[in-house]
Short mmCIF file of C-alpha atoms and ligand atoms in Angstrom, two decimals:
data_model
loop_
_atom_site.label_atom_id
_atom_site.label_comp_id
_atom_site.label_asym_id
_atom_site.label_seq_id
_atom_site.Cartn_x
_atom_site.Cartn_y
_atom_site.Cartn_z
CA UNK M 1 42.83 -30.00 -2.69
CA UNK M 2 43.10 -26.44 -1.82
CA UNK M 3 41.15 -25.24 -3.94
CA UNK M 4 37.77 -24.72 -2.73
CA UNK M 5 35.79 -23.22 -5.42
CA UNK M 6 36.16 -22.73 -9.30
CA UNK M 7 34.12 -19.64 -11.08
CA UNK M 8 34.41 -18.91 -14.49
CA UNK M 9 34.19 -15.69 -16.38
CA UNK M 10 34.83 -14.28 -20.11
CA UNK M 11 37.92 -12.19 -18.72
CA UNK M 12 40.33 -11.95 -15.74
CA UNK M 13 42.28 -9.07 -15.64
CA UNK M 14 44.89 -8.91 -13.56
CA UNK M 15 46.27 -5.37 -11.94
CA UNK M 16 43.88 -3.24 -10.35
CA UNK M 17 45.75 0.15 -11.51
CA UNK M 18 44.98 2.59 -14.15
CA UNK M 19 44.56 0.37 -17.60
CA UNK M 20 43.23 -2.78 -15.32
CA UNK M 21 39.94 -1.00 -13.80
CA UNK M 22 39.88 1.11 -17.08
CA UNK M 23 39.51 -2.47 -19.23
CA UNK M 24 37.62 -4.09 -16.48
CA UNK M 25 35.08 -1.38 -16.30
CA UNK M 26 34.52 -1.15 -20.53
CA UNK M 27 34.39 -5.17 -21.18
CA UNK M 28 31.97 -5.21 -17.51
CA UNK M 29 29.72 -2.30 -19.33
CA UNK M 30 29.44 -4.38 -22.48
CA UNK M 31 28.32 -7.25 -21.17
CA UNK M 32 30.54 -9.64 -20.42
CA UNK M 33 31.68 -11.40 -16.81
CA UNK M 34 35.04 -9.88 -15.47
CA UNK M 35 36.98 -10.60 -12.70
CA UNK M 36 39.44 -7.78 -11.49
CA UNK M 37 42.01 -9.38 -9.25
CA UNK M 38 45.22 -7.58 -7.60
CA UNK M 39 47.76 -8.58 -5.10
CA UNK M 40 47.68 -5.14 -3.16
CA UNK M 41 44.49 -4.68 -1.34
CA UNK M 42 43.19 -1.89 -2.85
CA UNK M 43 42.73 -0.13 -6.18
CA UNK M 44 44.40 2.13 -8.08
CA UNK M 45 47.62 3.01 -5.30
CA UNK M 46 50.01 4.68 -8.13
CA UNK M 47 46.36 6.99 -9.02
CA UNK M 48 46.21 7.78 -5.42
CA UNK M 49 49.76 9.46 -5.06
CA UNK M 50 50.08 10.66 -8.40
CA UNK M 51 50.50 14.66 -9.10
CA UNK M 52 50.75 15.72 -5.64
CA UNK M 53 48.27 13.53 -4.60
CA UNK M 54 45.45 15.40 -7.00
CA UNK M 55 45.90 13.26 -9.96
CA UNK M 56 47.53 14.68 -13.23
CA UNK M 57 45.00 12.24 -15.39
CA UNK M 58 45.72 13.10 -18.88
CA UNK M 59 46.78 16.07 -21.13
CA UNK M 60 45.25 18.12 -23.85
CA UNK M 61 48.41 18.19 -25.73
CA UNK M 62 48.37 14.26 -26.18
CA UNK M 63 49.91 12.91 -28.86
CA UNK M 64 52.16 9.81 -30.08
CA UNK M 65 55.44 11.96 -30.76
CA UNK M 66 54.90 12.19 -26.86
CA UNK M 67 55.22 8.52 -26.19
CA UNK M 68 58.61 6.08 -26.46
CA UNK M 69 58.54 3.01 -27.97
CA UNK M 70 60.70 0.68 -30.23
CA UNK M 71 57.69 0.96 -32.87
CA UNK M 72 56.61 4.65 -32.47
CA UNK M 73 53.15 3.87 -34.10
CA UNK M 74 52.29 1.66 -32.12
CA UNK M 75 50.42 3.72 -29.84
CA UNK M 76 48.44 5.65 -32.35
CA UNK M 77 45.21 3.74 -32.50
CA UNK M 78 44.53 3.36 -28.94
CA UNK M 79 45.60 6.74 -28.32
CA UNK M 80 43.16 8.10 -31.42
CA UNK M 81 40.26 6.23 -30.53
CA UNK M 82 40.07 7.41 -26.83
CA UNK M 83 41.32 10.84 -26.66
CA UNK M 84 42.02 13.30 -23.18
CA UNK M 85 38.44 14.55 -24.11
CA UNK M 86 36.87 11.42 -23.43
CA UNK M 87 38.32 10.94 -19.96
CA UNK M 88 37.51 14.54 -19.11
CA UNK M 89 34.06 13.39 -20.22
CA UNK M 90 34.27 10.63 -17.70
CA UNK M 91 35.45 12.64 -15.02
CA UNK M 92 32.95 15.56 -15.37
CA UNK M 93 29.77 12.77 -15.66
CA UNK M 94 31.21 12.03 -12.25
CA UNK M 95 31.18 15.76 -11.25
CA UNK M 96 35.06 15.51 -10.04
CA UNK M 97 36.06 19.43 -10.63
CA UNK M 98 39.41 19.68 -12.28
CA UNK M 99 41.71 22.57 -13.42
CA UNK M 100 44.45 22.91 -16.05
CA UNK M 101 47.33 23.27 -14.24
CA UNK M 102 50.57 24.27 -16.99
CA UNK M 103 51.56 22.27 -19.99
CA UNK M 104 48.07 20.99 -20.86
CA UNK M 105 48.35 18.72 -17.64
CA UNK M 106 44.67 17.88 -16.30
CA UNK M 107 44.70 18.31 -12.48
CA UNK M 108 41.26 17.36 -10.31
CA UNK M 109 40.53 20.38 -8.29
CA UNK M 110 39.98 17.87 -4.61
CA UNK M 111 41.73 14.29 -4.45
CA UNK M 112 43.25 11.60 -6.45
CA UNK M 113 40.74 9.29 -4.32
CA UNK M 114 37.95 10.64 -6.82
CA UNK M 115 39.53 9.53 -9.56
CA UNK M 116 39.74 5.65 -7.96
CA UNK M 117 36.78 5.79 -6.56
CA UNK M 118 35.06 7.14 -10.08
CA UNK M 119 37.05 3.81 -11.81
CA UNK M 120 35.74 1.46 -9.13
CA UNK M 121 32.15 2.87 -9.39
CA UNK M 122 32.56 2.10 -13.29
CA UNK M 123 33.41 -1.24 -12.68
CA UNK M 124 30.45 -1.70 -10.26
CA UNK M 125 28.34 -0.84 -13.32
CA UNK M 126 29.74 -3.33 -15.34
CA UNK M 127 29.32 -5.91 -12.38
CA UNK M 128 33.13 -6.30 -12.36
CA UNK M 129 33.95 -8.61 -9.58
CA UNK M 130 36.69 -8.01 -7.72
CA UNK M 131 39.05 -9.38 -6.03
CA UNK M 132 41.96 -7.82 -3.94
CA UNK M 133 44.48 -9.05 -1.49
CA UNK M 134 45.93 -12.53 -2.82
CA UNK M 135 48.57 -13.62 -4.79
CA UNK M 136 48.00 -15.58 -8.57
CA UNK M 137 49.78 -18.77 -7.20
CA UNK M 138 49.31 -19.93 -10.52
CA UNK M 139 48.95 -19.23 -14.05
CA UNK M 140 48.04 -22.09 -16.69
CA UNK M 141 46.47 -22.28 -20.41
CA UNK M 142 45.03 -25.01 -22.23
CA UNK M 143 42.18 -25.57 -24.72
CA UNK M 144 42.03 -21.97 -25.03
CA UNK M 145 40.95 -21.49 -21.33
CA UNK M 146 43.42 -19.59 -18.93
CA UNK M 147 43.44 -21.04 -15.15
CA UNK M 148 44.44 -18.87 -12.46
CA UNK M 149 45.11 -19.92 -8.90
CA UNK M 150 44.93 -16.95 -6.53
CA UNK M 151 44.52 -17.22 -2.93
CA UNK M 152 42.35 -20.49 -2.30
CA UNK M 153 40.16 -19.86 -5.63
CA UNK M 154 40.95 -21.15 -9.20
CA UNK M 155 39.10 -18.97 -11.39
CA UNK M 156 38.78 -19.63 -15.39
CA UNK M 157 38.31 -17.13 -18.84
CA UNK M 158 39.27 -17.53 -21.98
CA UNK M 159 40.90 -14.18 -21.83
CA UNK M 160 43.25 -12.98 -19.98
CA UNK M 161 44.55 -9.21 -19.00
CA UNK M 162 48.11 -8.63 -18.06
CA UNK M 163 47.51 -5.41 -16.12
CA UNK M 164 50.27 -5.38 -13.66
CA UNK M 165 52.09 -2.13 -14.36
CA UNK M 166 56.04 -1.82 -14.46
CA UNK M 167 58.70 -2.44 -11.69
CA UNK M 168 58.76 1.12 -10.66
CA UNK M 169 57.99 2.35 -6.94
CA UNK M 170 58.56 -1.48 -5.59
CA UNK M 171 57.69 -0.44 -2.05
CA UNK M 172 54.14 0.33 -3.82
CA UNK M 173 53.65 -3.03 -4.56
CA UNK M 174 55.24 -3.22 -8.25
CA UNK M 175 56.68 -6.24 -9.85
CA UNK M 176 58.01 -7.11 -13.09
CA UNK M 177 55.08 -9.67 -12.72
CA UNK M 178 53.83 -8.30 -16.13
CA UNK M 179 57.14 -9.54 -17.82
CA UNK M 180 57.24 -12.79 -16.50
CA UNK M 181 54.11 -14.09 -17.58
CA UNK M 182 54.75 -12.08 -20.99
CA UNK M 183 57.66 -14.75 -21.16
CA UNK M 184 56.17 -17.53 -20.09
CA UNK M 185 53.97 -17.61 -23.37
CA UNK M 186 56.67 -16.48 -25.63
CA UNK M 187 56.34 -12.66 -25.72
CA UNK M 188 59.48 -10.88 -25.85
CA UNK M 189 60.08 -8.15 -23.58
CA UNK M 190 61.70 -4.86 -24.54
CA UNK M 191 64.39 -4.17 -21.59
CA UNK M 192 63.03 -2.55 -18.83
CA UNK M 193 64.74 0.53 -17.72
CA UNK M 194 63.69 3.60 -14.99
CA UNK M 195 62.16 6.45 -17.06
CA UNK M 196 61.59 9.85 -15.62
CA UNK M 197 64.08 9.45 -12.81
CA UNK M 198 66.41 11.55 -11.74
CA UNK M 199 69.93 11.24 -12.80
CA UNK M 200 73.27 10.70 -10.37
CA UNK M 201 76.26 12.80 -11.12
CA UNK M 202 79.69 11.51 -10.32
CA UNK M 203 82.38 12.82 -7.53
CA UNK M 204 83.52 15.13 -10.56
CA UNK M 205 80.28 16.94 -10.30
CA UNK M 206 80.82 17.59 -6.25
CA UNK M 207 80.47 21.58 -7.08
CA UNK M 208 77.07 21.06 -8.46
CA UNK M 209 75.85 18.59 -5.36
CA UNK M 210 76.77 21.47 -3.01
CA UNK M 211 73.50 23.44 -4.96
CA UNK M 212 71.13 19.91 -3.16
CA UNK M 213 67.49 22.24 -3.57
CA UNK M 214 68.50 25.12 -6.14
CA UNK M 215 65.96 25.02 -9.30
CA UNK M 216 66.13 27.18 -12.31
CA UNK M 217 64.18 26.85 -15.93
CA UNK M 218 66.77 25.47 -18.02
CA UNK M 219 67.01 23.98 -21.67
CA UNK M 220 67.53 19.96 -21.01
CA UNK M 221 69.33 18.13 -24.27
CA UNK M 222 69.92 14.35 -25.03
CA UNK M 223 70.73 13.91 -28.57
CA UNK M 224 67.78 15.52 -31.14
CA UNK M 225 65.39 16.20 -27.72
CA UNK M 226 64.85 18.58 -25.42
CA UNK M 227 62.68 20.05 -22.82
CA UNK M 228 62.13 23.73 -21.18
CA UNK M 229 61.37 23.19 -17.45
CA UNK M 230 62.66 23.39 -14.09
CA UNK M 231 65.91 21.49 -13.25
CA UNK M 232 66.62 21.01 -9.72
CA UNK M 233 70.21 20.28 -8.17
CA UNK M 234 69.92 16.59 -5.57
CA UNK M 235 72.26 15.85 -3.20
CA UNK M 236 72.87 12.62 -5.40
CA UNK M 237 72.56 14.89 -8.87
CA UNK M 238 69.95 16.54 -11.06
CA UNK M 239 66.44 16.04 -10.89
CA UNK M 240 63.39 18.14 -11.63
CA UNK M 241 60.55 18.15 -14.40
CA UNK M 242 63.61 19.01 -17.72
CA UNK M 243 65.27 16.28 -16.28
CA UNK M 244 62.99 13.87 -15.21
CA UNK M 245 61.82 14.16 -18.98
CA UNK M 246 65.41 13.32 -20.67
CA UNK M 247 66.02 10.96 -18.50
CA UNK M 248 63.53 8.93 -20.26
CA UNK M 249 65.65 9.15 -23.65
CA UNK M 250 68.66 9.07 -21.62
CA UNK M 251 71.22 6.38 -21.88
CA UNK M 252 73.83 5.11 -19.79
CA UNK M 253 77.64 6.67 -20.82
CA UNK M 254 76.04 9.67 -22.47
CA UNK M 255 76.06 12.92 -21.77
CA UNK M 256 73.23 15.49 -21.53
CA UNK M 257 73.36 19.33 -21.95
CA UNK M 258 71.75 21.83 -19.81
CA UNK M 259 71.28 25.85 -21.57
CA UNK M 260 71.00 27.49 -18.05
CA UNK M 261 70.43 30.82 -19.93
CA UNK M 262 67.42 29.43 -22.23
CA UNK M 263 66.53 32.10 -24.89
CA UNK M 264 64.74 35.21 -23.34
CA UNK M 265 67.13 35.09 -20.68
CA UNK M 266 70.59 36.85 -19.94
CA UNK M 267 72.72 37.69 -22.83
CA UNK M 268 76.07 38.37 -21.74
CA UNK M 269 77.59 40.92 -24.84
CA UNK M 270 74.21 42.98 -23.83
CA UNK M 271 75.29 42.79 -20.40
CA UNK M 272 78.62 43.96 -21.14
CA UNK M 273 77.22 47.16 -23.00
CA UNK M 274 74.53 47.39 -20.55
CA UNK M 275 77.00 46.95 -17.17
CA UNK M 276 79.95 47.06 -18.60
CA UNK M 277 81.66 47.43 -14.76
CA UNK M 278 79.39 44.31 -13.85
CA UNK M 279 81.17 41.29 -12.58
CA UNK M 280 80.06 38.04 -14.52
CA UNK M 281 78.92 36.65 -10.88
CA UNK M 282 76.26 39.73 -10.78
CA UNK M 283 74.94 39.08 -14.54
CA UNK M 284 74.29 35.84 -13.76
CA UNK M 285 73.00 36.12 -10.59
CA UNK M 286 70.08 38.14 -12.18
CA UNK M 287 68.94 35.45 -14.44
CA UNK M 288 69.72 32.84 -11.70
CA UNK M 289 69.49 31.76 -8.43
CA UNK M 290 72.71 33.25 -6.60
CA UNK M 291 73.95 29.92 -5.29
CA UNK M 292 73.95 28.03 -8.81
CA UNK M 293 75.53 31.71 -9.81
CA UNK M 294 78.18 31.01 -7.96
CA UNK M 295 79.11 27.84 -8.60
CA UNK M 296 78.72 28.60 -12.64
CA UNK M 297 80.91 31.81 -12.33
CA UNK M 298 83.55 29.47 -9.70
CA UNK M 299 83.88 26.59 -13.00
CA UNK M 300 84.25 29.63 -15.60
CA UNK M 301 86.56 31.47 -13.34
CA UNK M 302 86.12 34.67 -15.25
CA UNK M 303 87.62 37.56 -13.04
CA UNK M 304 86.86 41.17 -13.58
CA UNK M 305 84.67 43.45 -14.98
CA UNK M 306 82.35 42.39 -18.53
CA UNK M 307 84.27 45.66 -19.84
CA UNK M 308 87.37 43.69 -19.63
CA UNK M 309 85.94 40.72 -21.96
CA UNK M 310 86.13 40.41 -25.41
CA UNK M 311 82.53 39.72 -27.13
CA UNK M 312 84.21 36.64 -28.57
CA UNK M 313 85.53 35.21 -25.26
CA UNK M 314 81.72 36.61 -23.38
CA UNK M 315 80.38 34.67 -26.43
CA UNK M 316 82.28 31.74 -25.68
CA UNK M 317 81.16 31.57 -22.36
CA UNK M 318 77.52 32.12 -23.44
CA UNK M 319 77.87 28.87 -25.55
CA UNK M 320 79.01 26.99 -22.44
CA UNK M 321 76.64 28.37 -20.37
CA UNK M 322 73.87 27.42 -22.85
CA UNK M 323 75.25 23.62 -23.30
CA UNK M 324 76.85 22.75 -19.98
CA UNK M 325 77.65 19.12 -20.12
CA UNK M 326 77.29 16.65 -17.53
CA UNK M 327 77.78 13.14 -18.10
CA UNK M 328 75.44 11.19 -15.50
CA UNK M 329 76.91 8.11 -14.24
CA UNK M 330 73.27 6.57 -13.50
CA UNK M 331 70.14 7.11 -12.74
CA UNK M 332 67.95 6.86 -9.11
CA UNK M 333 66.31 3.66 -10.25
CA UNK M 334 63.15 1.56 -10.04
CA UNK M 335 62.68 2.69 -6.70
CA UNK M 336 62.63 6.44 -7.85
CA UNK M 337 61.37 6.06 -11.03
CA UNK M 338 57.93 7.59 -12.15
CA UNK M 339 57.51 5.13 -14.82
CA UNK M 340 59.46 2.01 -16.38
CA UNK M 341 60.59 2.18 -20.26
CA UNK M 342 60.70 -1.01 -22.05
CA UNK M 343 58.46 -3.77 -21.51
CA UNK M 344 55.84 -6.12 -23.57
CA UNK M 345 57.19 -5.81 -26.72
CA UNK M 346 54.15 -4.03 -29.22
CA UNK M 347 55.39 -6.14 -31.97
CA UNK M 348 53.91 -9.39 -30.40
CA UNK M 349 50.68 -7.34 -29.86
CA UNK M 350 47.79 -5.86 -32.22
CA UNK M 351 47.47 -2.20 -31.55
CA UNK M 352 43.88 -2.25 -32.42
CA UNK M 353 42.86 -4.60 -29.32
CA UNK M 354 46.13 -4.99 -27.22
CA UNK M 355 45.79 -8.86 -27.80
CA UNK M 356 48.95 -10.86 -28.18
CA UNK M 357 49.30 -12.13 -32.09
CA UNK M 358 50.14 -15.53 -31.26
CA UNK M 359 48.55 -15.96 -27.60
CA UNK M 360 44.56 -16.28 -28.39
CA UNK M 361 42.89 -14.45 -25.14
CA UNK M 362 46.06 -12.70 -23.48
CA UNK M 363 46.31 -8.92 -23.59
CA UNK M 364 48.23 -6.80 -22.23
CA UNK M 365 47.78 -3.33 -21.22
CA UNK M 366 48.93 0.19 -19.48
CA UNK M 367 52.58 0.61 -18.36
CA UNK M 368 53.53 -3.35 -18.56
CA UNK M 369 53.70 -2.45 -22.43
CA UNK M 370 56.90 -0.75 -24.21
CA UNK M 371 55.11 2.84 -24.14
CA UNK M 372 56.14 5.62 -22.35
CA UNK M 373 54.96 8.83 -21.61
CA UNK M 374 55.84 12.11 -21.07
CA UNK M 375 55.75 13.30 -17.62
CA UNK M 376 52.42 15.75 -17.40
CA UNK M 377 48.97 13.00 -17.49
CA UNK M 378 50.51 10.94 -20.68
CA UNK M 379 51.42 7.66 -19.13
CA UNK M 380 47.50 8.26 -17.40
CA UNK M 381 46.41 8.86 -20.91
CA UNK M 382 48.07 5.49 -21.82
CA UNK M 383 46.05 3.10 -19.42
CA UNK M 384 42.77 4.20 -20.51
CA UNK M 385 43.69 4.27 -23.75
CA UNK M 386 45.19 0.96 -24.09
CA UNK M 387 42.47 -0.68 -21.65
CA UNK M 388 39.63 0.80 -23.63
CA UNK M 389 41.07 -0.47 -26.59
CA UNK M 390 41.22 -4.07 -25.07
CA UNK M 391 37.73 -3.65 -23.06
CA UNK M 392 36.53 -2.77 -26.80
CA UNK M 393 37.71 -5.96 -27.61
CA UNK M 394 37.20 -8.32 -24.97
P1 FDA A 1 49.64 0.48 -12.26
O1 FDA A 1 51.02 0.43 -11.69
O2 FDA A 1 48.81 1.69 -12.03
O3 FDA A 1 48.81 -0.76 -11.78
C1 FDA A 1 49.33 -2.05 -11.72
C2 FDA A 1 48.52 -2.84 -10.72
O4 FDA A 1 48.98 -4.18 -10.76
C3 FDA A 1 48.73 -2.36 -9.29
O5 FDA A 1 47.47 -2.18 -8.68
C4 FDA A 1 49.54 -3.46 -8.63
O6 FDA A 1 49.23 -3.64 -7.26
C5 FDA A 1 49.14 -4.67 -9.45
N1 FDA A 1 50.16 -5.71 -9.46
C6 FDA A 1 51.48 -5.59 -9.66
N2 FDA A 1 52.08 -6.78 -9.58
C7 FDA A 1 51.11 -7.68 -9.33
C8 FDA A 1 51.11 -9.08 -9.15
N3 FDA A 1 52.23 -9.77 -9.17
N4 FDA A 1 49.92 -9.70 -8.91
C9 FDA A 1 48.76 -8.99 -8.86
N5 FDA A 1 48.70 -7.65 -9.02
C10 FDA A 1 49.87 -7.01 -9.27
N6 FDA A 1 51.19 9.31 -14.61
C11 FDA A 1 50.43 10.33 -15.07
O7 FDA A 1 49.96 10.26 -16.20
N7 FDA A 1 50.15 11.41 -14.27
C12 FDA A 1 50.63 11.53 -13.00
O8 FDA A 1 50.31 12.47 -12.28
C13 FDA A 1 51.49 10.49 -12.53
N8 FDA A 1 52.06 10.58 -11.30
C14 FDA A 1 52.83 9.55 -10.82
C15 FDA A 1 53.41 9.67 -9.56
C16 FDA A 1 54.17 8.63 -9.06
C17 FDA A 1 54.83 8.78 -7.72
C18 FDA A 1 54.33 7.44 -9.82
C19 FDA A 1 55.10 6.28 -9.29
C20 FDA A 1 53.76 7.33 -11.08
C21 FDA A 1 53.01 8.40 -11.60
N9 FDA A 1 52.47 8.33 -12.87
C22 FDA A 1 51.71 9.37 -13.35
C23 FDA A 1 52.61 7.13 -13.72
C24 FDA A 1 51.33 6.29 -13.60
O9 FDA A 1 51.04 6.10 -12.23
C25 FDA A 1 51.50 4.94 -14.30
O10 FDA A 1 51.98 5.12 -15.60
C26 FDA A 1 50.15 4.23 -14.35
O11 FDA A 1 49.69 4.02 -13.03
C27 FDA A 1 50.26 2.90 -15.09
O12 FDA A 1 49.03 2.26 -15.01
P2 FDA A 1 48.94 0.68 -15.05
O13 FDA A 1 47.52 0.36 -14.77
O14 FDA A 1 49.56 0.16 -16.26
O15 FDA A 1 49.84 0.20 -13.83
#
């Protein structure tokens, strides 16, 4: 009774973020009828504060070693057949001036706002419709037709885009939408956890809280990975690129190692023959910032001159100082987290077209599926990747 009108199309996608205008825009530009529908009431909000606000929208070094995901190959086709190179084609047909900023990570030059308003002008070419502001009320599928009720419309396709992201950043507007209709047709869902997020450090860790703002280039371990970045001390524990990075392989009750003297830095039995009346405090406060110094030499409690040191004990401490081990006891959560881990599981999907094996018409694309990225323009990489492999096949 509601409902006033009824419009039908070949796809509704639903999520207006990265992957959703990225799929919209490709099926639109082939031809077919698309409706582009989001709760929030505008496009692209994660695009618009990512990287500082300027975008980090993909990097050179992409690659599927640099994605997590129960089935590691999963990714590879999507990722293959539209490559960083593409989007950089994209974004330089849309003269948006961009710079490489470290790490292969792709930066635009102005604003993030560019980079919506080039996906929005792609959709416009495609005659995407869109259609922001209202909730899906309802969700139904029969006779191979896929009803959605969203504000006071009912609009049909017989395909249908999950596009609706991962729960991370909430107060953005993100849900674990994505999962629930995955469930509601029988798609198992890979548990979702809070990837790149910082990590909280117990009451045992006090010493290191007292460093809240101190950053150094460390080493960062969890099992076989690492990463050489910048760790920075919270008041609530460790955050920073290195960290932000393991936390994504990070599991709860395990520890993590940080090298704070990463090779090319300090080596204390050189110090010692170098300084030999130097005080460890001093040595390390060359190589470090003097309050994390501090707190290091405190926890070692080494007294004296290096001269006074054995190289076997020096090397001792070397090893500790190049695998200190904290044990998080959580992380910051959904509401700090960059990213989710987990989701759509890729076995119930092809990788070829994103479409669900046993759902006829429902995809699902971007960060509602189990792959992450690294931090530095891969999880970016992702969304087009994964919607131009569904727009390909829409
Ligand atoms: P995305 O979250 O972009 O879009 C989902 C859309 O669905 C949203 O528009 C949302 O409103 C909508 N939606 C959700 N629930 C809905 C519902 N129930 N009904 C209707 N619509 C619904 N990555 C990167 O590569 N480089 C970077 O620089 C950054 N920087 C960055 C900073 C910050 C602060 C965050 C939080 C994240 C990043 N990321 C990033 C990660 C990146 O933003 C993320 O991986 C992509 O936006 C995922 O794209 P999707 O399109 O899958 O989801």
């Amino acid at each position: 009774m509601s409902e006033t009108k009824s419009r039908n199309y070949d796809a509704i996608v639903i999520g207006a973020g990265a992957a959703g205008m990225m799929c919209a825009s490709t099926a639109g530009q082939r031809g077919r009828s698309v409706l582009l529908i989001d709760h929030a009431n505008e496009a692209g909000k994660k695009i618009l504060i990512s990287g500082g606000g300027r975008c980090n929208f993909t990097n050179l070094h992409t690659s599927p070693e640099r994605f997590i995901s129960a089935n590691p190959h999963f990714a590879k086709s999507a990722l293959r057949r539209y490559r960083p190179e593409d989007f950089v084609e994209l974004v330089e047909r849309h003269h948006i001036a961009w710079h490489e900023k470290t790490l292969g990570q792709l930066f635009c030059d102005g604003s993030a706002k560019q980079i919506v308003a080039m996906l929005l002008h792609e959709c416009a070419k495609g005659h995407v419709e869109l259609g922001f502001g209202r909730q899906v009320s309802k969700l139904e599928h029969a006779d191979g037709v896929y009803r959605v009720s969203y504000g006071n419309e009912m609009v049909t396709a017989p395909a249908l885009v999950i596009a609706t992201g991962g729960p991370s950043i909430p107060k953005m507007g993100a849900t674990g939408f994505a999962y629930d209709i995955a469930r509601k047709f029988g798609l198992a869902v890979v548990d979702p956890r809070p990837a790149l997020v910082p990590l909280t450090l117990g009451s045992d860790e006090a010493l290191f809280k007292s460093l809240s703002g101190v950053a150094t280039d460390v080493v960062a371990r969890c099992g076989k990975v690492e990463f050489r970045e910048a760790a920075l001390f919270t008041h609530r524990g460790l955050s920073g690129p290195a960290i932000l990075q393991i936390s994504s392989y990070w599991k709860q009750g395990e520890e993590i190692g940080i090298d704070f003297l990463p090779p090319g830095s300090a080596r204390l039995v050189d110090a010692k023959r170098s300084h030999p009346r130097s005080a460890l405090r001093s040595v390390l406060a060359h190589a470090l910032p003097a309050r994390l110094a501090e707190a290091l030499d405190e926890r070692i409690g080494l007294s004296g001159e290096l001269a006074n040191s054995p190289d076997r004990v020096l090397e001792g401490i070397q090893r500790q100082l190049s695998d200190w081990r904290f044990r998080p006891n959580g992380t910051e959560g959904f509401a700090k987290a960059e990213v989710t881990a987990g989701g759509i599981s890729t076995d119930e999907l092809s990788s070829q077209t994103m479409q669900a094996k046993n759902v006829r018409g429902l995809y699902a694309i971007g960060e509602a599926v189990d792959v992450t990225g690294w931090l530095g323009g891969y999880n970016f990489q992702w969304a087009w990747a994964s919607g131009t492999a569904a727009g390909i096949a829409l």
